[in-house]
PDB file of C-alpha atoms and ligand atoms in Angstrom:
ATOM      1  CA  MET L  15      14.427-108.731 -76.557  1.00 38.00           C
ATOM      2  CA  GLY L  16      11.322-107.707 -78.516  1.00 38.00           C
ATOM      3  CA  THR L  17       9.548-111.040 -78.406  1.00 40.00           C
ATOM      4  CA  PRO L  18       9.576-111.567 -74.654  1.00 40.00           C
ATOM      5  CA  ARG L  19       8.157-108.117 -74.234  1.00 42.00           C
ATOM      6  CA  VAL L  20       5.218-109.048 -76.467  1.00 40.00           C
ATOM      7  CA  GLY L  21       4.919-112.283 -74.512  1.00 41.00           C
ATOM      8  CA  SER L  22       4.872-110.402 -71.219  1.00 42.00           C
ATOM      9  CA  GLY L  23       2.176-108.176 -72.560  1.00 43.00           C
ATOM     10  CA  ILE L  24       0.053-111.170 -73.456  1.00 44.00           C
ATOM     11  CA  SER L  25       0.708-112.747 -70.060  1.00 48.00           C
ATOM     12  CA  VAL L  26      -0.399-109.606 -68.316  1.00 45.00           C
ATOM     13  CA  ALA L  27      -3.545-109.542 -70.409  1.00 46.00           C
ATOM     14  CA  ILE L  28      -4.273-113.197 -69.647  1.00 46.00           C
ATOM     15  CA  LEU L  29      -3.623-112.663 -65.959  1.00 44.00           C
ATOM     16  CA  PHE L  30      -5.976-109.719 -65.947  1.00 44.00           C
ATOM     17  CA  VAL L  31      -8.709-111.793 -67.576  1.00 44.00           C
ATOM     18  CA  LEU L  32      -8.091-114.599 -65.049  1.00 45.00           C
ATOM     19  CA  TRP L  33      -8.144-112.162 -62.179  1.00 46.00           C
ATOM     20  CA  SER L  34     -11.343-110.480 -63.319  1.00 44.00           C
ATOM     21  CA  SER L  35     -13.028-113.829 -63.942  1.00 45.00           C
ATOM     22  CA  GLY L  36     -12.769-115.338 -60.527  1.00 43.00           C
ATOM     23  CA  ILE L  37      -9.173-115.629 -59.410  1.00 44.00           C
ATOM     24  CA  GLN L  38     -10.367-114.183 -56.122  1.00 44.00           C
ATOM     25  CA  ALA L  39     -12.039-117.481 -55.464  1.00 43.00           C
ATOM     26  CA  GLN L  40      -8.684-119.198 -55.985  1.00 44.00           C
ATOM     27  CA  ARG L  41      -6.613-116.908 -53.841  1.00 44.00           C
ATOM     28  CA  PRO L  42      -7.438-118.483 -50.499  1.00 45.00           C
ATOM     29  CA  VAL L  43      -6.469-121.892 -51.882  1.00 46.00           C
ATOM     30  CA  GLU L  44      -3.095-120.531 -52.937  1.00 45.00           C
ATOM     31  CA  LEU L  45      -2.571-119.049 -49.488  1.00 47.00           C
ATOM     32  CA  GLN L  46      -3.456-122.306 -47.773  1.00 48.00           C
ATOM     33  CA  THR L  47      -0.786-124.255 -49.540  1.00 47.00           C
ATOM     34  CA  THR L  48       2.045-121.770 -49.270  1.00 46.00           C
ATOM     35  CA  ASP L  49       4.546-121.638 -46.433  1.00 55.00           C
ATOM     36  CA  ALA L  50       3.828-117.949 -46.257  1.00 55.00           C
ATOM     37  CA  ILE L  51       1.018-118.339 -43.736  1.00 71.00           C
ATOM     38  CA  ALA L  52       2.404-116.812 -40.603  1.00 87.00           C
ATOM     39  CA  VAL L  53       1.893-118.995 -37.582  1.00 93.00           C
ATOM     40  CA  GLU L  54       2.571-116.155 -35.141  1.00 93.00           C
ATOM     41  CA  ARG L  55      -1.067-115.186 -34.947  1.00 95.00           C
ATOM     42  CA  TYR L  56      -2.092-118.643 -33.806  1.00 97.00           C
ATOM     43  CA  VAL L  57      -0.039-118.738 -30.617  1.00 97.00           C
ATOM     44  CA  ASP L  58       0.018-115.876 -28.119  1.00 97.00           C
ATOM     45  CA  VAL L  59       3.393-115.658 -26.434  1.00 97.00           C
ATOM     46  CA  GLN L  60       4.864-113.300 -23.879  1.00 98.00           C
ATOM     47  CA  ARG L  61       8.393-113.397 -22.563  1.00 98.00           C
ATOM     48  CA  GLY L  62       8.304-112.883 -18.813  1.00 98.00           C
ATOM     49  CA  GLU L  63      10.313-111.327 -15.990  1.00 97.00           C
ATOM     50  CA  LEU L  64       9.277-113.831 -13.334  1.00 98.00           C
ATOM     51  CA  PRO L  65       9.920-117.562 -12.786  1.00 98.00           C
ATOM     52  CA  ILE L  66       6.256-118.216 -13.595  1.00 98.00           C
ATOM     53  CA  ILE L  67       5.124-119.673 -16.924  1.00 98.00           C
ATOM     54  CA  ILE L  68       1.455-119.959 -17.886  1.00 98.00           C
ATOM     55  CA  SER L  69       0.387-122.310 -20.664  1.00 98.00           C
ATOM     56  CA  ALA L  70      -3.086-122.915 -22.153  1.00 98.00           C
ATOM     57  CA  PRO L  71      -3.238-125.465 -24.987  1.00 98.00           C
ATOM     58  CA  HIS L  72      -6.987-126.143 -25.301  1.00 98.00           C
ATOM     59  CA  GLY L  73      -8.861-122.847 -25.043  1.00 98.00           C
ATOM     60  CA  GLY L  74      -8.671-121.709 -28.671  1.00 98.00           C
ATOM     61  CA  SER L  75     -11.597-121.218 -31.027  1.00 97.00           C
ATOM     62  CA  MET L  76      -9.920-120.022 -34.246  1.00 97.00           C
ATOM     63  CA  LYS L  77     -10.435-121.872 -37.508  1.00 96.00           C
ATOM     64  CA  LEU L  78      -7.436-122.839 -39.615  1.00 95.00           C
ATOM     65  CA  PRO L  79      -7.993-121.919 -43.274  1.00 91.00           C
ATOM     66  CA  GLY L  80      -8.121-124.946 -45.530  1.00 91.00           C
ATOM     67  CA  VAL L  81      -7.434-127.393 -42.710  1.00 94.00           C
ATOM     68  CA  GLU L  82      -9.859-130.241 -42.073  1.00 95.00           C
ATOM     69  CA  PRO L  83     -10.699-131.129 -38.476  1.00 96.00           C
ATOM     70  CA  ARG L  84      -8.577-133.993 -37.174  1.00 96.00           C
ATOM     71  CA  SER L  85     -10.056-137.425 -37.794  1.00 95.00           C
ATOM     72  CA  GLY L  86      -8.007-139.374 -35.269  1.00 93.00           C
ATOM     73  CA  GLU L  87      -7.824-142.234 -37.748  1.00 92.00           C
ATOM     74  CA  ASP L  88      -4.091-142.859 -37.852  1.00 87.00           C
ATOM     75  CA  LEU L  89      -3.296-142.663 -34.175  1.00 90.00           C
ATOM     76  CA  PRO L  90      -0.906-145.228 -32.713  1.00 87.00           C
ATOM     77  CA  ASP L  91      -2.446-148.002 -30.610  1.00 86.00           C
ATOM     78  CA  ASN L  92      -1.017-146.591 -27.397  1.00 88.00           C
ATOM     79  CA  ALA L  93      -2.249-143.043 -28.093  1.00 90.00           C
ATOM     80  CA  SER L  94      -3.754-140.867 -25.392  1.00 91.00           C
ATOM     81  CA  LYS L  95      -7.483-140.223 -25.561  1.00 92.00           C
ATOM     82  CA  PHE L  96      -8.507-138.472 -28.785  1.00 95.00           C
ATOM     83  CA  VAL L  97     -10.398-135.292 -27.855  1.00 94.00           C
ATOM     84  CA  THR L  98     -11.492-132.437 -30.115  1.00 95.00           C
ATOM     85  CA  LEU L  99     -13.563-130.481 -27.578  1.00 96.00           C
ATOM     86  CA  GLN L 100     -12.297-127.072 -26.539  1.00 97.00           C
ATOM     87  CA  ASP L 101     -11.558-126.289 -22.860  1.00 98.00           C
ATOM     88  CA  PHE L 102     -14.028-123.427 -22.860  1.00 98.00           C
ATOM     89  CA  GLY L 103     -12.801-120.126 -21.441  1.00 98.00           C
ATOM     90  CA  THR L 104      -9.263-121.253 -20.672  1.00 98.00           C
ATOM     91  CA  ALA L 105      -7.459-119.072 -23.240  1.00 98.00           C
ATOM     92  CA  ASP L 106      -9.053-115.976 -21.736  1.00 98.00           C
ATOM     93  CA  LEU L 107      -8.538-117.322 -18.232  1.00 98.00           C
ATOM     94  CA  ALA L 108      -4.811-117.827 -18.895  1.00 98.00           C
ATOM     95  CA  SER L 109      -4.485-114.266 -20.177  1.00 98.00           C
ATOM     96  CA  ALA L 110      -6.411-112.996 -17.147  1.00 98.00           C
ATOM     97  CA  VAL L 111      -4.056-114.919 -14.837  1.00 98.00           C
ATOM     98  CA  ALA L 112      -1.063-113.358 -16.612  1.00 98.00           C
ATOM     99  CA  ALA L 113      -2.568-109.875 -16.152  1.00 98.00           C
ATOM    100  CA  ALA L 114      -3.392-110.536 -12.482  1.00 98.00           C
ATOM    101  CA  VAL L 115       0.139-111.828 -11.827  1.00 98.00           C
ATOM    102  CA  GLU L 116       1.606-108.753 -13.514  1.00 98.00           C
ATOM    103  CA  SER L 117      -0.465-106.360 -11.445  1.00 98.00           C
ATOM    104  CA  ARG L 118       0.344-108.222  -8.210  1.00 97.00           C
ATOM    105  CA  PHE L 119       4.080-108.717  -8.768  1.00 97.00           C
ATOM    106  CA  GLY L 120       4.716-105.610 -10.901  1.00 97.00           C
ATOM    107  CA  LYS L 121       6.424-107.948 -13.393  1.00 97.00           C
ATOM    108  CA  ARG L 122       5.176-110.094 -16.240  1.00 98.00           C
ATOM    109  CA  PRO L 123       4.970-113.882 -16.186  1.00 98.00           C
ATOM    110  CA  TYR L 124       5.762-115.925 -19.292  1.00 98.00           C
ATOM    111  CA  LEU L 125       2.704-116.887 -21.324  1.00 98.00           C
ATOM    112  CA  VAL L 126       1.995-119.381 -24.137  1.00 98.00           C
ATOM    113  CA  VAL L 127      -1.605-119.708 -25.385  1.00 98.00           C
ATOM    114  CA  ALA L 128      -2.819-121.746 -28.390  1.00 98.00           C
ATOM    115  CA  LEU L 129      -5.565-119.951 -30.313  1.00 98.00           C
ATOM    116  CA  PRO L 130      -6.743-122.552 -32.886  1.00 98.00           C
ATOM    117  CA  HIS L 131      -9.626-124.804 -31.936  1.00 98.00           C
ATOM    118  CA  ARG L 132      -8.620-128.195 -30.564  1.00 98.00           C
ATOM    119  CA  ARG L 133     -10.273-129.890 -33.528  1.00 98.00           C
ATOM    120  CA  TYR L 134      -7.198-128.830 -35.583  1.00 98.00           C
ATOM    121  CA  LEU L 135      -4.395-129.514 -33.136  1.00 97.00           C
ATOM    122  CA  ASP L 136      -3.831-130.662 -29.598  1.00 98.00           C
ATOM    123  CA  PRO L 137      -0.677-129.150 -28.080  1.00 98.00           C
ATOM    124  CA  ASN L 138      -1.069-131.382 -25.024  1.00 98.00           C
ATOM    125  CA  ARG L 139      -0.163-134.493 -27.005  1.00 97.00           C
ATOM    126  CA  SER L 140       3.067-135.867 -28.472  1.00 96.00           C
ATOM    127  CA  PRO L 141       3.779-134.648 -32.047  1.00 95.00           C
ATOM    128  CA  ARG L 142       2.661-138.020 -33.413  1.00 94.00           C
ATOM    129  CA  GLU L 143      -0.805-137.572 -31.893  1.00 96.00           C
ATOM    130  CA  ALA L 144      -1.242-133.811 -32.038  1.00 97.00           C
ATOM    131  CA  TYR L 145      -2.038-132.824 -35.647  1.00 97.00           C
ATOM    132  CA  GLU L 146      -2.740-134.110 -39.137  1.00 96.00           C
ATOM    133  CA  HIS L 147      -1.910-131.077 -41.284  1.00 95.00           C
ATOM    134  CA  GLU L 148       1.400-129.310 -41.829  1.00 94.00           C
ATOM    135  CA  LEU L 149       0.052-125.854 -40.889  1.00 95.00           C
ATOM    136  CA  ALA L 150      -1.243-127.272 -37.613  1.00 97.00           C
ATOM    137  CA  GLY L 151       2.178-128.899 -37.205  1.00 97.00           C
ATOM    138  CA  ARG L 152       3.949-125.582 -37.556  1.00 96.00           C
ATOM    139  CA  ILE L 153       1.628-124.006 -34.984  1.00 97.00           C
ATOM    140  CA  TYR L 154       2.288-126.931 -32.650  1.00 98.00           C
ATOM    141  CA  LYS L 155       6.021-126.365 -33.123  1.00 97.00           C
ATOM    142  CA  ARG L 156       5.726-122.670 -32.292  1.00 97.00           C
ATOM    143  CA  TYR L 157       3.839-123.551 -29.101  1.00 98.00           C
ATOM    144  CA  HIS L 158       6.430-126.057 -27.952  1.00 98.00           C
ATOM    145  CA  ASP L 159       9.475-124.104 -29.094  1.00 98.00           C
ATOM    146  CA  HIS L 160       8.333-121.283 -26.824  1.00 98.00           C
ATOM    147  CA  LEU L 161       7.557-123.525 -23.861  1.00 98.00           C
ATOM    148  CA  ASP L 162      10.980-125.134 -24.214  1.00 98.00           C
ATOM    149  CA  LYS L 163      12.766-121.782 -24.564  1.00 98.00           C
ATOM    150  CA  TYR L 164      10.898-120.217 -21.651  1.00 98.00           C
ATOM    151  CA  CYS L 165      11.387-123.182 -19.320  1.00 98.00           C
ATOM    152  CA  LEU L 166      15.122-123.239 -20.107  1.00 97.00           C
ATOM    153  CA  GLU L 167      15.349-119.505 -19.618  1.00 97.00           C
ATOM    154  CA  VAL L 168      13.538-119.631 -16.276  1.00 97.00           C
ATOM    155  CA  SER L 169      15.747-122.547 -15.193  1.00 96.00           C
ATOM    156  CA  ASN L 170      18.840-120.446 -15.907  1.00 95.00           C
ATOM    157  CA  ARG L 171      17.705-116.961 -14.945  1.00 96.00           C
ATOM    158  CA  PHE L 172      16.009-117.887 -11.688  1.00 95.00           C
ATOM    159  CA  ARG L 173      17.399-121.351 -10.925  1.00 86.00           C
ATOM    160  CA  GLY L 174      13.895-122.759 -10.931  1.00 92.00           C
ATOM    161  CA  GLY L 175      10.291-121.826 -11.492  1.00 98.00           C
ATOM    162  CA  VAL L 176       6.734-123.018 -11.868  1.00 98.00           C
ATOM    163  CA  LEU L 177       4.752-123.870 -14.998  1.00 98.00           C
ATOM    164  CA  ILE L 178       0.975-123.577 -14.669  1.00 99.00           C
ATOM    165  CA  ASP L 179      -0.831-125.516 -17.422  1.00 99.00           C
ATOM    166  CA  VAL L 180      -4.436-124.264 -17.617  1.00 98.00           C
ATOM    167  CA  HIS L 181      -7.241-126.670 -18.599  1.00 98.00           C
ATOM    168  CA  GLY L 182     -10.980-127.159 -18.223  1.00 98.00           C
ATOM    169  CA  GLN L 183     -12.847-130.315 -17.184  1.00 98.00           C
ATOM    170  CA  GLY L 184     -16.505-131.240 -17.298  1.00 97.00           C
ATOM    171  CA  LEU L 185     -16.539-133.747 -14.443  1.00 97.00           C
ATOM    172  CA  ALA L 186     -17.144-131.389 -11.511  1.00 98.00           C
ATOM    173  CA  SER L 187     -18.097-127.760 -12.082  1.00 98.00           C
ATOM    174  CA  ASP L 188     -17.094-126.608  -8.589  1.00 98.00           C
ATOM    175  CA  THR L 189     -13.706-128.371  -8.461  1.00 98.00           C
ATOM    176  CA  VAL L 190     -10.148-127.737  -9.644  1.00 98.00           C
ATOM    177  CA  PHE L 191      -8.055-130.872 -10.135  1.00 98.00           C
ATOM    178  CA  ARG L 192      -4.289-130.950  -9.681  1.00 98.00           C
ATOM    179  CA  GLY L 193      -2.170-132.863 -12.200  1.00 98.00           C
ATOM    180  CA  THR L 194       1.478-133.555 -11.411  1.00 98.00           C
ATOM    181  CA  GLN L 195       1.655-137.277 -12.168  1.00 98.00           C
ATOM    182  CA  ASN L 196       1.314-137.675  -8.401  1.00 98.00           C
ATOM    183  CA  GLY L 197       4.320-135.494  -7.691  1.00 98.00           C
ATOM    184  CA  ARG L 198       6.610-136.599 -10.499  1.00 98.00           C
ATOM    185  CA  THR L 199       6.516-133.294 -12.436  1.00 98.00           C
ATOM    186  CA  VAL L 200       7.313-131.249  -9.283  1.00 98.00           C
ATOM    187  CA  GLN L 201      10.368-133.222  -8.175  1.00 98.00           C
ATOM    188  CA  PHE L 202      12.597-130.177  -7.873  1.00 98.00           C
ATOM    189  CA  LEU L 203      10.169-128.510  -5.449  1.00 98.00           C
ATOM    190  CA  ARG L 204       9.827-131.662  -3.343  1.00 98.00           C
ATOM    191  CA  ARG L 205      13.576-132.234  -3.205  1.00 98.00           C
ATOM    192  CA  ARG L 206      14.341-128.728  -2.015  1.00 97.00           C
ATOM    193  CA  PHE L 207      11.383-128.056   0.275  1.00 98.00           C
ATOM    194  CA  GLY L 208       9.987-131.465   1.188  1.00 98.00           C
ATOM    195  CA  GLU L 209       6.646-133.145   0.564  1.00 98.00           C
ATOM    196  CA  SER L 210       4.662-130.401   2.327  1.00 98.00           C
ATOM    197  CA  ALA L 211       5.550-127.988  -0.496  1.00 98.00           C
ATOM    198  CA  HIS L 212       3.603-130.311  -2.785  1.00 98.00           C
ATOM    199  CA  VAL L 213       0.800-131.674  -0.572  1.00 98.00           C
ATOM    200  CA  GLY L 214       0.775-129.466   2.545  1.00 98.00           C
ATOM    201  CA  LYS L 215      -1.372-126.511   3.583  1.00 98.00           C
ATOM    202  CA  GLU L 216       1.171-124.168   2.033  1.00 98.00           C
ATOM    203  CA  SER L 217       1.474-126.014  -1.263  1.00 98.00           C
ATOM    204  CA  LEU L 218      -0.085-124.268  -4.256  1.00 98.00           C
ATOM    205  CA  PHE L 219      -3.279-126.300  -3.937  1.00 98.00           C
ATOM    206  CA  GLY L 220      -3.289-125.795  -0.181  1.00 98.00           C
ATOM    207  CA  LEU L 221      -3.080-122.048  -0.757  1.00 98.00           C
ATOM    208  CA  LEU L 222      -5.854-122.236  -3.378  1.00 98.00           C
ATOM    209  CA  SER L 223      -8.002-124.170  -0.924  1.00 98.00           C
ATOM    210  CA  GLN L 224      -7.473-121.302   1.538  1.00 97.00           C
ATOM    211  CA  GLN L 225      -8.825-118.989  -1.181  1.00 95.00           C
ATOM    212  CA  GLY L 226     -12.080-120.952  -1.019  1.00 97.00           C
ATOM    213  CA  TRP L 227     -11.469-123.247  -3.967  1.00 98.00           C
ATOM    214  CA  LYS L 228     -12.695-126.825  -3.884  1.00 98.00           C
ATOM    215  CA  VAL L 229      -9.570-128.710  -4.860  1.00 98.00           C
ATOM    216  CA  HIS L 230      -8.742-132.320  -5.687  1.00 98.00           C
ATOM    217  CA  PRO L 231      -7.072-134.455  -4.432  1.00 98.00           C
ATOM    218  CA  ASN L 232      -8.622-133.956  -1.034  1.00 97.00           C
ATOM    219  CA  PRO L 233      -6.783-134.637   1.204  1.00 98.00           C
ATOM    220  CA  LEU L 234      -3.937-133.051  -0.747  1.00 98.00           C
ATOM    221  CA  ASP L 235      -1.718-136.105  -0.383  1.00 98.00           C
ATOM    222  CA  GLY L 236      -4.341-138.381  -1.939  1.00 98.00           C
ATOM    223  CA  ARG L 237      -4.070-139.810  -5.446  1.00 98.00           C
ATOM    224  CA  GLU L 238      -4.704-137.450  -8.334  1.00 98.00           C
ATOM    225  CA  GLN L 239      -7.755-138.090 -10.526  1.00 98.00           C
ATOM    226  CA  PRO L 240      -6.911-140.419 -13.442  1.00 96.00           C
ATOM    227  CA  GLY L 241      -7.392-138.501 -16.691  1.00 95.00           C
ATOM    228  CA  TYR L 242      -6.560-135.178 -14.988  1.00 97.00           C
ATOM    229  CA  ASN L 243      -3.322-136.198 -13.322  1.00 98.00           C
ATOM    230  CA  GLY L 244      -0.933-134.496 -15.732  1.00 98.00           C
ATOM    231  CA  GLY L 245      -0.649-134.658 -19.517  1.00 98.00           C
ATOM    232  CA  TYR L 246       2.041-134.273 -22.147  1.00 98.00           C
ATOM    233  CA  ILE L 247       2.911-130.651 -21.329  1.00 98.00           C
ATOM    234  CA  VAL L 248       3.593-131.078 -17.618  1.00 98.00           C
ATOM    235  CA  ARG L 249       5.374-134.375 -18.268  1.00 98.00           C
ATOM    236  CA  THR L 250       7.577-132.728 -20.922  1.00 98.00           C
ATOM    237  CA  TYR L 251       8.420-129.448 -19.171  1.00 98.00           C
ATOM    238  CA  GLY L 252       8.320-130.485 -15.521  1.00 98.00           C
ATOM    239  CA  SER L 253      11.281-131.068 -13.231  1.00 98.00           C
ATOM    240  CA  ASN L 254      11.092-134.805 -13.971  1.00 97.00           C
ATOM    241  CA  GLN L 255      12.937-133.723 -17.125  1.00 96.00           C
ATOM    242  CA  THR L 256      16.062-131.561 -17.347  1.00 95.00           C
ATOM    243  CA  TYR L 257      14.223-128.324 -16.584  1.00 97.00           C
ATOM    244  CA  ALA L 258      14.209-126.709 -13.145  1.00 97.00           C
ATOM    245  CA  THR L 259      10.555-125.852 -13.654  1.00 98.00           C
ATOM    246  CA  ASP L 260       7.953-127.631 -11.543  1.00 98.00           C
ATOM    247  CA  ALA L 261       4.914-128.207 -13.753  1.00 98.00           C
ATOM    248  CA  ILE L 262       1.364-128.307 -12.423  1.00 98.00           C
ATOM    249  CA  GLN L 263      -1.756-128.955 -14.509  1.00 98.00           C
ATOM    250  CA  LEU L 264      -4.861-127.154 -13.273  1.00 98.00           C
ATOM    251  CA  GLU L 265      -8.167-128.615 -14.493  1.00 98.00           C
ATOM    252  CA  PHE L 266     -10.808-126.005 -13.834  1.00 98.00           C
ATOM    253  CA  GLY L 267     -14.488-126.814 -13.389  1.00 98.00           C
ATOM    254  CA  ARG L 268     -16.927-124.731 -15.340  1.00 98.00           C
ATOM    255  CA  SER L 269     -17.790-122.343 -12.501  1.00 98.00           C
ATOM    256  CA  TYR L 270     -14.183-121.066 -12.357  1.00 98.00           C
ATOM    257  CA  ARG L 271     -13.854-120.228 -16.036  1.00 98.00           C
ATOM    258  CA  GLU L 272     -17.172-118.687 -17.000  1.00 97.00           C
ATOM    259  CA  LYS L 273     -16.947-115.154 -18.274  1.00 97.00           C
ATOM    260  CA  SER L 274     -18.426-113.761 -15.060  1.00 98.00           C
ATOM    261  CA  THR L 275     -15.937-115.553 -12.771  1.00 98.00           C
ATOM    262  CA  ARG L 276     -12.686-115.600 -14.755  1.00 98.00           C
ATOM    263  CA  LYS L 277     -11.307-112.406 -13.294  1.00 98.00           C
ATOM    264  CA  LYS L 278     -11.968-113.518  -9.719  1.00 98.00           C
ATOM    265  CA  THR L 279     -10.395-116.907 -10.447  1.00 98.00           C
ATOM    266  CA  ALA L 280      -7.360-115.177 -11.963  1.00 98.00           C
ATOM    267  CA  ASN L 281      -6.959-112.845  -8.984  1.00 98.00           C
ATOM    268  CA  GLN L 282      -7.180-115.705  -6.506  1.00 98.00           C
ATOM    269  CA  LEU L 283      -4.660-117.789  -8.429  1.00 98.00           C
ATOM    270  CA  ALA L 284      -2.315-114.779  -8.627  1.00 98.00           C
ATOM    271  CA  ALA L 285      -2.651-114.288  -4.859  1.00 98.00           C
ATOM    272  CA  ALA L 286      -1.811-117.940  -4.237  1.00 98.00           C
ATOM    273  CA  LEU L 287       1.119-117.692  -6.642  1.00 98.00           C
ATOM    274  CA  GLN L 288       2.442-114.712  -4.705  1.00 98.00           C
ATOM    275  CA  ASP L 289       2.411-116.739  -1.470  1.00 98.00           C
ATOM    276  CA  TYR L 290       3.933-119.676  -3.365  1.00 98.00           C
ATOM    277  CA  ALA L 291       6.663-117.440  -4.811  1.00 98.00           C
ATOM    278  CA  GLU L 292       7.576-116.066  -1.390  1.00 97.00           C
ATOM    279  CA  LYS L 293       8.051-119.586  -0.091  1.00 97.00           C
ATOM    280  CA  TYR L 294       9.533-121.469  -3.004  1.00 98.00           C
ATOM    281  CA  LEU L 295      10.741-119.170  -5.797  1.00 97.00           C
ATOM    282  CA  GLN L 296      13.587-116.775  -6.253  1.00 94.00           C
ATOM    283  CA  ILE L 297      12.020-113.746  -7.873  1.00 90.00           C
ATOM    284  CA  SER L 298      15.165-111.784  -8.633  1.00 86.00           C
ATOM    285  CA  GLU L 299      17.477-113.078 -11.319  1.00 83.00           C
ATOM    286  CA  SER L 300      20.458-115.174 -10.382  1.00 74.00           C
ATOM    287  CA  ALA L 301      23.735-113.265 -10.409  1.00 62.00           C
ATOM    288  CA  GLY L 302      25.752-113.702 -13.549  1.00 51.00           C
ATOM    289  CA  THR L 303      22.915-114.980 -15.690  1.00 47.00           C
ATOM    290  CA  ARG L 304      20.732-113.272 -18.209  1.00 45.00           C
TER     291      ARG L 304
HETATM  292 ZN1   ZN Z 405      -7.307-129.497 -21.628  1.00 96.38          ZN
END
């Protein structure tokens, strides 16, 4: 086995020369193309203890190494609007809502937050429209695997729950738009508690209005704003599907998600969620389920 040993020695020498002459510049390229890049760091997740799930797909600002921004070139003809702008402040707002819910209820909500910038992936689109690079695809999968798992878990543990999908819109700074596909994604709630649970004074948006928020639709039983009336996430994880989770998209105007107002917004939403939970949710786990 003498020869291989000589060979190994030469290889080591060559590798050393390569390393000392600029292999550092190549290293990132190697990392980009390997499956070894962990996707965990690109999606914040928290398993909860309450039938409340908070999702924020568009608030991220992280770059993806070696990934080009999406071009939107190969989208199907019937694709949803191609958008690469971030929903500014909504990742931090979602985390602040989770913290405010935890301090109010004494238990944690479920949380799923995408951290890459929307120019690389859009978790609020179907897989076909969401990404153009396999790393972005794996991050997308992690996001949705967790939403699916958490919505199933909440459906079983608590026999129902609410999914709050946090977004930002630039149409009206002082307004928060509701998106439920005009009630379709909150069917479970409406069936059990009637239309007032969705559009009445004690619906979530009614309660938020009582907190001083300017909400849309106004009146609450009006039509939801086209474009903000509920995207892929609420349509996929709402009670129009097999989940017992009622899914509501919240499109926050700028004034609710600026750094100086986020905490107040989060506290008010947590307060409304507490009222909502008392009326429509079962906070303790169902007997015989885990
Ligand atoms: Zn959004």
